[in-house]
């Protein structure tokens, strides 16, 4: 265990995160950049005293559980998580939870698809990247919290728009079945991830439909290749749905495109104009 290097690495990662990044209030004027030590400790579910000793290079060897909690609290990338483990003298094992780190090439791809609504989903159906047209077709994800950007939570627990769930999409019931099957498979891949287990528990408690589908133990799915969104501005928009797997990140790129020359293609073009005037792509 390299205590000095570990201390410097933790401090550098803490200083780059703002309270807003993790849903905390900014509070009074801060003398130093980033989070306070006690805030990191709170997010990592460890004592402030122990975390402070880690940054002072005086703490004993942290457990793998503590390292995983620190990696999540400090929003470390996969490479940074591995580095943290090596500094602590505990070579990394498999990722403790679904990756939210998106390759820059994928972000660039979304931006280069002006006629397709495109987004990236994590293994738990959190929308982690999107382009202008996806925001115009579905919702401005940039104004939502991480929690509210989860499509499976939205499908089963709402909120609903005009009493229609999941943006009024025509295959909402099929999506509910498919997403439940995918979530069950993800829960098996990440059995110790608190966000995955917490999401499953929340859905089981809040949705009888999810509980029934979960009890079936199905892990196969039948993808829906065509669907229709009921949009409040342009009306029904029928699209082809294609999904590209990013295997090394356990993520999916979802592409919605309309048939050339169709009314839905014209509707997407209108939405692309409206969307770029008021909605942006996350950096």
mmCIF file of C-alpha atoms in Angstrom:
data_model
loop_
_atom_site.group_PDB
_atom_site.id
_atom_site.type_symbol
_atom_site.label_atom_id
_atom_site.label_comp_id
_atom_site.label_asym_id
_atom_site.label_seq_id
_atom_site.Cartn_x
_atom_site.Cartn_y
_atom_site.Cartn_z
ATOM 1 C CA UNK A 1 0.000 0.000 0.000
ATOM 2 C CA UNK A 2 1.424 3.348 -1.089
ATOM 3 C CA UNK A 3 -0.115 5.622 1.546
ATOM 4 C CA UNK A 4 1.382 8.867 0.262
ATOM 5 C CA UNK A 5 0.326 8.321 -3.355
ATOM 6 C CA UNK A 6 -3.101 7.104 -2.245
ATOM 7 C CA UNK A 7 -3.570 10.246 -0.147
ATOM 8 C CA UNK A 8 -2.624 12.524 -3.034
ATOM 9 C CA UNK A 9 -4.867 10.685 -5.480
ATOM 10 C CA UNK A 10 -7.903 10.831 -3.194
ATOM 11 C CA UNK A 11 -7.363 14.536 -2.550
ATOM 12 C CA UNK A 12 -7.009 15.319 -6.259
ATOM 13 C CA UNK A 13 -10.218 13.427 -7.116
ATOM 14 C CA UNK A 14 -12.133 15.081 -4.277
ATOM 15 C CA UNK A 15 -11.112 18.566 -5.372
ATOM 16 C CA UNK A 16 -12.426 18.142 -8.913
ATOM 17 C CA UNK A 17 -16.042 17.369 -7.846
ATOM 18 C CA UNK A 18 -18.522 20.115 -7.035
ATOM 19 C CA UNK A 19 -21.395 19.640 -4.577
ATOM 20 C CA UNK A 20 -23.835 20.015 -7.478
ATOM 21 C CA UNK A 21 -22.206 17.047 -9.236
ATOM 22 C CA UNK A 22 -23.368 14.731 -6.443
ATOM 23 C CA UNK A 23 -26.639 16.446 -5.530
ATOM 24 C CA UNK A 24 -25.386 18.325 -2.453
ATOM 25 C CA UNK A 25 -26.104 21.995 -1.667
ATOM 26 C CA UNK A 26 -23.188 24.369 -2.182
ATOM 27 C CA UNK A 27 -23.693 25.947 1.241
ATOM 28 C CA UNK A 28 -21.529 28.803 2.554
ATOM 29 C CA UNK A 29 -18.505 30.074 0.669
ATOM 30 C CA UNK A 30 -15.869 27.335 0.353
ATOM 31 C CA UNK A 31 -12.213 28.005 0.978
ATOM 32 C CA UNK A 32 -11.010 25.115 -1.207
ATOM 33 C CA UNK A 33 -12.307 23.641 -4.487
ATOM 34 C CA UNK A 34 -14.385 20.498 -4.655
ATOM 35 C CA UNK A 35 -16.067 18.533 -1.902
ATOM 36 C CA UNK A 36 -15.223 18.666 1.776
ATOM 37 C CA UNK A 37 -13.755 15.582 3.416
ATOM 38 C CA UNK A 38 -16.875 15.030 5.474
ATOM 39 C CA UNK A 39 -18.995 15.104 2.305
ATOM 40 C CA UNK A 40 -16.910 12.391 0.647
ATOM 41 C CA UNK A 41 -17.104 10.339 3.829
ATOM 42 C CA UNK A 42 -20.874 10.729 3.868
ATOM 43 C CA UNK A 43 -21.184 9.657 0.233
ATOM 44 C CA UNK A 44 -18.878 6.674 0.826
ATOM 45 C CA UNK A 45 -20.640 5.602 4.058
ATOM 46 C CA UNK A 46 -17.439 5.775 6.108
ATOM 47 C CA UNK A 47 -16.434 7.974 9.040
ATOM 48 C CA UNK A 48 -14.999 11.410 8.420
ATOM 49 C CA UNK A 49 -12.120 10.567 10.755
ATOM 50 C CA UNK A 50 -11.139 7.507 8.724
ATOM 51 C CA UNK A 51 -11.365 9.326 5.396
ATOM 52 C CA UNK A 52 -9.284 12.206 6.779
ATOM 53 C CA UNK A 53 -6.625 9.749 7.878
ATOM 54 C CA UNK A 54 -6.572 8.272 4.360
ATOM 55 C CA UNK A 55 -5.848 11.723 2.925
ATOM 56 C CA UNK A 56 -3.195 12.252 5.598
ATOM 57 C CA UNK A 57 -1.468 8.950 4.711
ATOM 58 C CA UNK A 58 -2.080 7.663 8.240
ATOM 59 C CA UNK A 59 -4.922 5.166 7.748
ATOM 60 C CA UNK A 60 -4.671 1.370 7.812
ATOM 61 C CA UNK A 61 -5.283 -0.702 4.688
ATOM 62 C CA UNK A 62 -8.816 0.013 3.349
ATOM 63 C CA UNK A 63 -11.020 -2.956 2.568
ATOM 64 C CA UNK A 64 -12.271 -3.709 -0.947
ATOM 65 C CA UNK A 65 -15.729 -2.617 0.179
ATOM 66 C CA UNK A 66 -14.393 0.769 1.301
ATOM 67 C CA UNK A 67 -12.460 1.149 -1.960
ATOM 68 C CA UNK A 68 -15.614 0.417 -3.959
ATOM 69 C CA UNK A 69 -17.561 2.981 -1.934
ATOM 70 C CA UNK A 70 -14.834 5.588 -2.416
ATOM 71 C CA UNK A 71 -14.725 4.924 -6.163
ATOM 72 C CA UNK A 72 -18.462 5.504 -6.383
ATOM 73 C CA UNK A 73 -18.438 8.590 -4.128
ATOM 74 C CA UNK A 74 -15.604 10.195 -6.112
ATOM 75 C CA UNK A 75 -17.165 9.223 -9.450
ATOM 76 C CA UNK A 76 -14.019 7.474 -10.623
ATOM 77 C CA UNK A 77 -13.681 6.132 -14.140
ATOM 78 C CA UNK A 78 -12.860 2.455 -14.628
ATOM 79 C CA UNK A 79 -9.176 3.313 -15.084
ATOM 80 C CA UNK A 80 -9.175 5.492 -11.955
ATOM 81 C CA UNK A 81 -10.912 2.755 -9.962
ATOM 82 C CA UNK A 82 -8.223 0.266 -10.963
ATOM 83 C CA UNK A 83 -5.508 2.806 -10.034
ATOM 84 C CA UNK A 84 -7.121 3.341 -6.624
ATOM 85 C CA UNK A 85 -7.050 -0.387 -5.948
ATOM 86 C CA UNK A 86 -3.414 -0.703 -6.980
ATOM 87 C CA UNK A 87 -2.388 2.208 -4.738
ATOM 88 C CA UNK A 88 -4.199 0.529 -1.844
ATOM 89 C CA UNK A 89 -2.411 -2.765 -2.496
ATOM 90 C CA UNK A 90 -5.609 -4.563 -3.503
ATOM 91 C CA UNK A 91 -5.567 -5.447 -7.238
ATOM 92 C CA UNK A 92 -8.993 -4.679 -8.726
ATOM 93 C CA UNK A 93 -11.543 -7.338 -9.427
ATOM 94 C CA UNK A 94 -14.574 -7.079 -11.707
ATOM 95 C CA UNK A 95 -16.384 -3.711 -11.696
ATOM 96 C CA UNK A 96 -18.671 -3.527 -8.643
ATOM 97 C CA UNK A 97 -21.461 -1.911 -10.624
ATOM 98 C CA UNK A 98 -22.541 -0.835 -14.117
ATOM 99 C CA UNK A 99 -20.177 1.587 -15.813
ATOM 100 C CA UNK A 100 -21.352 5.167 -16.423
ATOM 101 C CA UNK A 101 -18.157 6.240 -18.168
ATOM 102 C CA UNK A 102 -18.839 6.899 -21.852
ATOM 103 C CA UNK A 103 -16.161 6.789 -24.508
ATOM 104 C CA UNK A 104 -15.654 10.155 -26.203
ATOM 105 C CA UNK A 105 -16.048 8.483 -29.596
ATOM 106 C CA UNK A 106 -19.593 7.449 -28.619
ATOM 107 C CA UNK A 107 -20.448 10.986 -27.499
ATOM 108 C CA UNK A 108 -19.097 12.264 -30.814
ATOM 109 C CA UNK A 109 -21.192 9.671 -32.670
ATOM 110 C CA UNK A 110 -24.407 10.931 -31.055
ATOM 111 C CA UNK A 111 -23.615 14.474 -32.129
ATOM 112 C CA UNK A 112 -22.965 13.399 -35.717
ATOM 113 C CA UNK A 113 -26.419 11.864 -36.131
ATOM 114 C CA UNK A 114 -28.632 14.919 -36.664
ATOM 115 C CA UNK A 115 -31.445 12.909 -38.297
ATOM 116 C CA UNK A 116 -31.514 10.161 -35.650
ATOM 117 C CA UNK A 117 -32.628 10.434 -32.054
ATOM 118 C CA UNK A 118 -29.820 8.672 -30.181
ATOM 119 C CA UNK A 119 -29.071 7.927 -26.562
ATOM 120 C CA UNK A 120 -26.846 5.677 -24.456
ATOM 121 C CA UNK A 121 -28.252 3.491 -21.684
ATOM 122 C CA UNK A 122 -26.364 1.931 -18.802
ATOM 123 C CA UNK A 123 -26.984 -1.671 -17.784
ATOM 124 C CA UNK A 124 -29.748 -0.419 -15.469
ATOM 125 C CA UNK A 125 -31.487 1.742 -18.134
ATOM 126 C CA UNK A 126 -30.147 5.058 -16.918
ATOM 127 C CA UNK A 127 -29.869 7.544 -19.783
ATOM 128 C CA UNK A 128 -26.199 8.555 -19.556
ATOM 129 C CA UNK A 129 -25.819 10.373 -22.917
ATOM 130 C CA UNK A 130 -28.152 11.703 -25.576
ATOM 131 C CA UNK A 131 -28.280 14.044 -28.548
ATOM 132 C CA UNK A 132 -30.494 17.047 -29.270
ATOM 133 C CA UNK A 133 -33.108 15.090 -31.201
ATOM 134 C CA UNK A 134 -33.504 12.460 -28.470
ATOM 135 C CA UNK A 135 -34.135 15.264 -25.970
ATOM 136 C CA UNK A 136 -36.688 16.862 -28.294
ATOM 137 C CA UNK A 137 -38.463 13.560 -28.940
ATOM 138 C CA UNK A 138 -38.502 12.321 -25.347
ATOM 139 C CA UNK A 139 -37.436 14.862 -22.718
ATOM 140 C CA UNK A 140 -34.699 17.346 -21.848
ATOM 141 C CA UNK A 141 -32.630 14.923 -19.783
ATOM 142 C CA UNK A 142 -30.159 17.666 -18.859
ATOM 143 C CA UNK A 143 -32.607 19.155 -16.343
ATOM 144 C CA UNK A 144 -33.300 15.819 -14.639
ATOM 145 C CA UNK A 145 -31.465 14.190 -11.765
ATOM 146 C CA UNK A 146 -29.712 10.852 -12.320
ATOM 147 C CA UNK A 147 -32.591 9.140 -10.571
ATOM 148 C CA UNK A 148 -35.192 10.625 -12.916
ATOM 149 C CA UNK A 149 -33.189 9.692 -16.027
ATOM 150 C CA UNK A 150 -33.733 5.976 -15.374
ATOM 151 C CA UNK A 151 -36.188 4.671 -17.983
ATOM 152 C CA UNK A 152 -37.164 1.465 -16.178
ATOM 153 C CA UNK A 153 -38.011 3.437 -13.034
ATOM 154 C CA UNK A 154 -40.000 5.854 -15.181
ATOM 155 C CA UNK A 155 -41.844 3.031 -16.965
ATOM 156 C CA UNK A 156 -43.084 1.457 -13.745
ATOM 157 C CA UNK A 157 -43.266 4.358 -11.291
ATOM 158 C CA UNK A 158 -43.828 7.424 -13.475
ATOM 159 C CA UNK A 159 -44.223 10.307 -13.793
ATOM 160 C CA UNK A 160 -46.497 9.888 -16.791
ATOM 161 C CA UNK A 161 -47.275 12.448 -19.489
ATOM 162 C CA UNK A 162 -50.966 12.892 -20.279
ATOM 163 C CA UNK A 163 -51.631 9.623 -18.430
ATOM 164 C CA UNK A 164 -49.408 7.745 -20.916
ATOM 165 C CA UNK A 165 -46.260 6.153 -19.586
ATOM 166 C CA UNK A 166 -42.800 6.415 -21.067
ATOM 167 C CA UNK A 167 -43.469 9.384 -23.382
ATOM 168 C CA UNK A 168 -46.577 7.720 -24.833
ATOM 169 C CA UNK A 169 -44.519 5.118 -26.690
ATOM 170 C CA UNK A 170 -46.578 2.407 -28.365
ATOM 171 C CA UNK A 171 -44.594 -0.528 -26.969
ATOM 172 C CA UNK A 172 -44.602 0.574 -23.319
ATOM 173 C CA UNK A 173 -45.868 -2.812 -22.102
ATOM 174 C CA UNK A 174 -43.264 -4.665 -24.153
ATOM 175 C CA UNK A 175 -40.578 -2.304 -22.875
ATOM 176 C CA UNK A 176 -41.674 -3.077 -19.324
ATOM 177 C CA UNK A 177 -41.188 -6.804 -19.914
ATOM 178 C CA UNK A 178 -37.890 -6.437 -21.748
ATOM 179 C CA UNK A 179 -36.370 -3.987 -19.286
ATOM 180 C CA UNK A 180 -37.307 -6.239 -16.358
ATOM 181 C CA UNK A 181 -35.516 -9.139 -18.033
ATOM 182 C CA UNK A 182 -32.428 -7.025 -18.689
ATOM 183 C CA UNK A 183 -32.438 -5.719 -15.114
ATOM 184 C CA UNK A 184 -32.593 -9.268 -13.757
ATOM 185 C CA UNK A 185 -29.527 -10.165 -15.841
ATOM 186 C CA UNK A 186 -27.748 -7.002 -14.642
ATOM 187 C CA UNK A 187 -28.563 -7.848 -11.023
ATOM 188 C CA UNK A 188 -26.840 -11.203 -11.527
ATOM 189 C CA UNK A 189 -23.755 -9.496 -12.999
ATOM 190 C CA UNK A 190 -23.551 -6.889 -10.211
ATOM 191 C CA UNK A 191 -24.905 -8.651 -7.106
ATOM 192 C CA UNK A 192 -23.072 -6.355 -4.677
ATOM 193 C CA UNK A 193 -23.871 -3.014 -6.285
ATOM 194 C CA UNK A 194 -26.094 -0.966 -3.944
ATOM 195 C CA UNK A 195 -27.648 1.062 -6.768
ATOM 196 C CA UNK A 196 -28.742 -2.077 -8.622
ATOM 197 C CA UNK A 197 -30.128 -3.787 -5.527
ATOM 198 C CA UNK A 198 -31.749 -0.537 -4.407
ATOM 199 C CA UNK A 199 -33.438 -0.051 -7.785
ATOM 200 C CA UNK A 200 -34.814 -3.599 -7.738
ATOM 201 C CA UNK A 201 -36.098 -3.155 -4.185
ATOM 202 C CA UNK A 202 -37.748 0.163 -5.049
ATOM 203 C CA UNK A 203 -39.499 -1.311 -8.091
ATOM 204 C CA UNK A 204 -40.653 -4.404 -6.197
ATOM 205 C CA UNK A 205 -42.104 -2.198 -3.470
ATOM 206 C CA UNK A 206 -43.716 0.346 -5.792
ATOM 207 C CA UNK A 207 -45.057 -1.679 -8.725
ATOM 208 C CA UNK A 208 -47.185 -4.817 -8.625
ATOM 209 C CA UNK A 209 -46.607 -5.186 -12.372
ATOM 210 C CA UNK A 210 -42.839 -5.204 -11.918
ATOM 211 C CA UNK A 211 -43.123 -7.675 -9.039
ATOM 212 C CA UNK A 212 -45.133 -10.026 -11.257
ATOM 213 C CA UNK A 213 -42.673 -9.767 -14.138
ATOM 214 C CA UNK A 214 -39.689 -10.139 -11.792
ATOM 215 C CA UNK A 215 -41.173 -13.292 -10.285
ATOM 216 C CA UNK A 216 -41.223 -14.922 -13.744
ATOM 217 C CA UNK A 217 -37.378 -15.068 -13.738
ATOM 218 C CA UNK A 218 -37.235 -14.454 -17.501
ATOM 219 C CA UNK A 219 -33.896 -13.280 -18.920
ATOM 220 C CA UNK A 220 -34.602 -13.409 -22.671
ATOM 221 C CA UNK A 221 -36.124 -10.602 -24.661
ATOM 222 C CA UNK A 222 -37.819 -9.911 -27.992
ATOM 223 C CA UNK A 223 -36.699 -6.496 -29.209
ATOM 224 C CA UNK A 224 -39.282 -4.174 -30.697
ATOM 225 C CA UNK A 225 -37.967 -2.963 -34.053
ATOM 226 C CA UNK A 226 -40.642 -0.313 -34.682
ATOM 227 C CA UNK A 227 -42.475 1.969 -32.248
ATOM 228 C CA UNK A 228 -44.509 5.158 -32.170
ATOM 229 C CA UNK A 229 -44.066 8.106 -29.809
ATOM 230 C CA UNK A 230 -47.073 10.303 -29.061
ATOM 231 C CA UNK A 231 -45.379 13.690 -29.006
ATOM 232 C CA UNK A 232 -47.289 16.693 -27.562
ATOM 233 C CA UNK A 233 -45.987 19.069 -30.252
ATOM 234 C CA UNK A 234 -45.904 17.100 -33.521
ATOM 235 C CA UNK A 235 -48.221 14.187 -32.745
ATOM 236 C CA UNK A 236 -47.389 10.525 -33.496
ATOM 237 C CA UNK A 237 -43.817 9.822 -34.595
ATOM 238 C CA UNK A 238 -43.187 6.289 -35.884
ATOM 239 C CA UNK A 239 -39.550 5.198 -35.793
ATOM 240 C CA UNK A 240 -37.325 2.203 -36.353
ATOM 241 C CA UNK A 241 -35.424 1.206 -33.235
ATOM 242 C CA UNK A 242 -31.899 -0.206 -33.466
ATOM 243 C CA UNK A 243 -29.702 -1.085 -30.499
ATOM 244 C CA UNK A 244 -25.909 -1.319 -30.608
ATOM 245 C CA UNK A 245 -24.125 -3.015 -27.714
ATOM 246 C CA UNK A 246 -20.967 -1.534 -26.181
ATOM 247 C CA UNK A 247 -19.813 -4.795 -24.660
ATOM 248 C CA UNK A 248 -16.787 -3.555 -22.714
ATOM 249 C CA UNK A 249 -18.894 -0.939 -20.873
ATOM 250 C CA UNK A 250 -22.107 -2.993 -20.578
ATOM 251 C CA UNK A 251 -23.947 -0.136 -22.300
ATOM 252 C CA UNK A 252 -26.292 0.242 -25.265
ATOM 253 C CA UNK A 253 -26.641 2.867 -27.958
ATOM 254 C CA UNK A 254 -30.302 3.241 -28.962
ATOM 255 C CA UNK A 255 -31.066 4.800 -32.358
ATOM 256 C CA UNK A 256 -34.510 5.995 -33.454
ATOM 257 C CA UNK A 257 -34.861 6.745 -37.175
ATOM 258 C CA UNK A 258 -37.891 7.406 -39.388
ATOM 259 C CA UNK A 259 -38.540 5.936 -42.836
ATOM 260 C CA UNK A 260 -37.302 8.267 -45.601
ATOM 261 C CA UNK A 261 -40.043 10.458 -47.017
ATOM 262 C CA UNK A 262 -42.528 9.604 -44.283
ATOM 263 C CA UNK A 263 -44.540 12.084 -42.180
ATOM 264 C CA UNK A 264 -42.512 10.900 -39.193
ATOM 265 C CA UNK A 265 -39.296 11.952 -40.924
ATOM 266 C CA UNK A 266 -40.770 15.420 -41.359
ATOM 267 C CA UNK A 267 -41.813 15.405 -37.700
ATOM 268 C CA UNK A 268 -38.270 14.569 -36.606
ATOM 269 C CA UNK A 269 -36.913 17.371 -38.772
ATOM 270 C CA UNK A 270 -39.282 19.800 -37.072
ATOM 271 C CA UNK A 271 -38.243 18.512 -33.668
ATOM 272 C CA UNK A 272 -34.577 18.885 -34.575
ATOM 273 C CA UNK A 273 -35.180 22.589 -35.174
ATOM 274 C CA UNK A 274 -37.185 23.057 -31.979
ATOM 275 C CA UNK A 275 -34.781 20.950 -29.977
ATOM 276 C CA UNK A 276 -31.590 22.715 -30.967
ATOM 277 C CA UNK A 277 -33.127 26.039 -29.999
ATOM 278 C CA UNK A 278 -33.732 25.060 -26.390
ATOM 279 C CA UNK A 279 -31.932 21.828 -25.559
ATOM 280 C CA UNK A 280 -28.259 20.937 -25.511
ATOM 281 C CA UNK A 281 -26.145 17.788 -25.571
ATOM 282 C CA UNK A 282 -24.247 16.986 -22.366
ATOM 283 C CA UNK A 283 -20.511 17.378 -22.534
#
